[in-house]
């Protein structure tokens, strides 16, 4: 922030490559989480084959009820990653367009 004669002027600068990379990282993390959720579900089902009783059924019921929420969370992560990627691409294109327009003024 810059102070100029009692005025507060904000200077915002975006690193589009960083935003793009973070979007890609978030998408990869979402994919990794989905894979882990599937692995965990498979492990729980295998455990159910040897762990018998009401406590097993209660545990599995609770864990299964969480699975759709966890999957939804990974979908949101992936969508946010998409948004970051698109935003970086749009802003980069906007900067290029403005630079081209400015060059035509000269």
Short mmCIF file of C-alpha atoms in Angstrom, two decimals:
data_model
loop_
_atom_site.label_atom_id
_atom_site.label_comp_id
_atom_site.label_asym_id
_atom_site.label_seq_id
_atom_site.Cartn_x
_atom_site.Cartn_y
_atom_site.Cartn_z
CA UNK A 1 0.00 0.00 0.00
CA UNK A 2 1.16 3.47 -0.83
CA UNK A 3 0.21 6.58 1.11
CA UNK A 4 -0.08 9.69 -0.98
CA UNK A 5 -1.21 12.96 0.63
CA UNK A 6 -3.48 11.24 3.12
CA UNK A 7 -4.87 8.83 0.54
CA UNK A 8 -4.37 5.13 0.68
CA UNK A 9 -3.56 3.64 -2.71
CA UNK A 10 -3.53 -0.13 -3.05
CA UNK A 11 -1.25 -1.82 -5.53
CA UNK A 12 -2.30 -5.34 -6.44
CA UNK A 13 -0.07 -7.57 -8.49
CA UNK A 14 -0.88 -11.12 -9.53
CA UNK A 15 1.59 -13.80 -10.48
CA UNK A 16 -0.40 -15.68 -13.11
CA UNK A 17 2.08 -18.55 -13.33
CA UNK A 18 1.78 -19.06 -9.57
CA UNK A 19 -2.03 -18.95 -9.70
CA UNK A 20 -2.00 -21.45 -12.57
CA UNK A 21 0.38 -23.75 -10.67
CA UNK A 22 -1.73 -23.58 -7.51
CA UNK A 23 -4.83 -24.49 -9.53
CA UNK A 24 -3.04 -27.50 -11.00
CA UNK A 25 -1.75 -28.48 -7.56
CA UNK A 26 -5.25 -28.29 -6.11
CA UNK A 27 -6.63 -30.48 -8.88
CA UNK A 28 -3.88 -33.05 -8.25
CA UNK A 29 -4.59 -33.00 -4.52
CA UNK A 30 -8.29 -33.56 -5.20
CA UNK A 31 -7.44 -36.54 -7.40
CA UNK A 32 -5.10 -37.92 -4.72
CA UNK A 33 -7.82 -37.52 -2.08
CA UNK A 34 -10.36 -39.37 -4.24
CA UNK A 35 -7.88 -42.21 -4.64
CA UNK A 36 -7.28 -42.37 -0.89
CA UNK A 37 -11.01 -42.35 -0.19
CA UNK A 38 -11.45 -45.34 -2.53
CA UNK A 39 -8.51 -47.13 -0.86
CA UNK A 40 -9.95 -46.46 2.58
CA UNK A 41 -13.36 -47.77 1.52
CA UNK A 42 -11.78 -50.94 0.15
CA UNK A 43 -9.78 -51.42 3.35
CA UNK A 44 -12.93 -50.97 5.45
CA UNK A 45 -14.76 -53.59 3.40
CA UNK A 46 -11.85 -56.01 3.85
CA UNK A 47 -11.86 -55.32 7.58
CA UNK A 48 -15.57 -56.12 7.70
CA UNK A 49 -14.78 -59.64 6.50
CA UNK A 50 -12.80 -60.36 9.68
CA UNK A 51 -14.31 -57.90 12.16
CA UNK A 52 -17.76 -59.13 13.09
CA UNK A 53 -20.41 -57.70 15.33
CA UNK A 54 -22.54 -54.70 16.00
CA UNK A 55 -19.57 -52.41 16.62
CA UNK A 56 -18.23 -53.24 13.16
CA UNK A 57 -21.57 -52.51 11.54
CA UNK A 58 -21.87 -49.21 13.43
CA UNK A 59 -18.38 -48.17 12.39
CA UNK A 60 -18.95 -49.11 8.76
CA UNK A 61 -22.30 -47.36 8.69
CA UNK A 62 -20.79 -44.14 10.03
CA UNK A 63 -17.80 -44.33 7.69
CA UNK A 64 -19.99 -45.03 4.66
CA UNK A 65 -22.21 -42.07 5.51
CA UNK A 66 -19.16 -39.79 5.39
CA UNK A 67 -17.95 -41.02 2.02
CA UNK A 68 -20.34 -38.94 -0.16
CA UNK A 69 -19.34 -35.81 1.77
CA UNK A 70 -15.66 -36.54 1.29
CA UNK A 71 -16.19 -37.13 -2.42
CA UNK A 72 -18.13 -33.85 -2.65
CA UNK A 73 -15.23 -32.08 -0.94
CA UNK A 74 -12.83 -33.40 -3.59
CA UNK A 75 -15.21 -32.21 -6.31
CA UNK A 76 -15.21 -28.73 -4.80
CA UNK A 77 -11.42 -28.78 -4.57
CA UNK A 78 -11.21 -29.73 -8.23
CA UNK A 79 -13.70 -27.03 -9.23
CA UNK A 80 -11.73 -24.43 -7.30
CA UNK A 81 -8.58 -25.62 -9.07
CA UNK A 82 -10.39 -25.20 -12.40
CA UNK A 83 -11.42 -21.69 -11.37
CA UNK A 84 -7.86 -20.74 -10.49
CA UNK A 85 -6.57 -22.08 -13.80
CA UNK A 86 -9.24 -20.28 -15.84
CA UNK A 87 -8.69 -17.07 -13.87
CA UNK A 88 -4.94 -17.16 -14.50
CA UNK A 89 -5.51 -17.79 -18.20
CA UNK A 90 -8.10 -15.01 -18.52
CA UNK A 91 -5.96 -12.46 -16.68
CA UNK A 92 -2.88 -13.41 -18.67
CA UNK A 93 -4.83 -12.95 -21.91
CA UNK A 94 -6.23 -9.65 -20.65
CA UNK A 95 -2.73 -8.39 -19.90
CA UNK A 96 -1.53 -9.46 -23.34
CA UNK A 97 -4.50 -7.75 -25.00
CA UNK A 98 -3.88 -4.54 -23.06
CA UNK A 99 -0.20 -4.59 -23.93
CA UNK A 100 -1.08 -5.05 -27.61
CA UNK A 101 -3.57 -2.18 -27.45
CA UNK A 102 -1.01 0.05 -25.75
CA UNK A 103 1.57 -0.80 -28.42
CA UNK A 104 -0.88 0.26 -31.13
CA UNK A 105 -1.25 3.67 -29.45
CA UNK A 106 2.40 4.46 -29.97
#
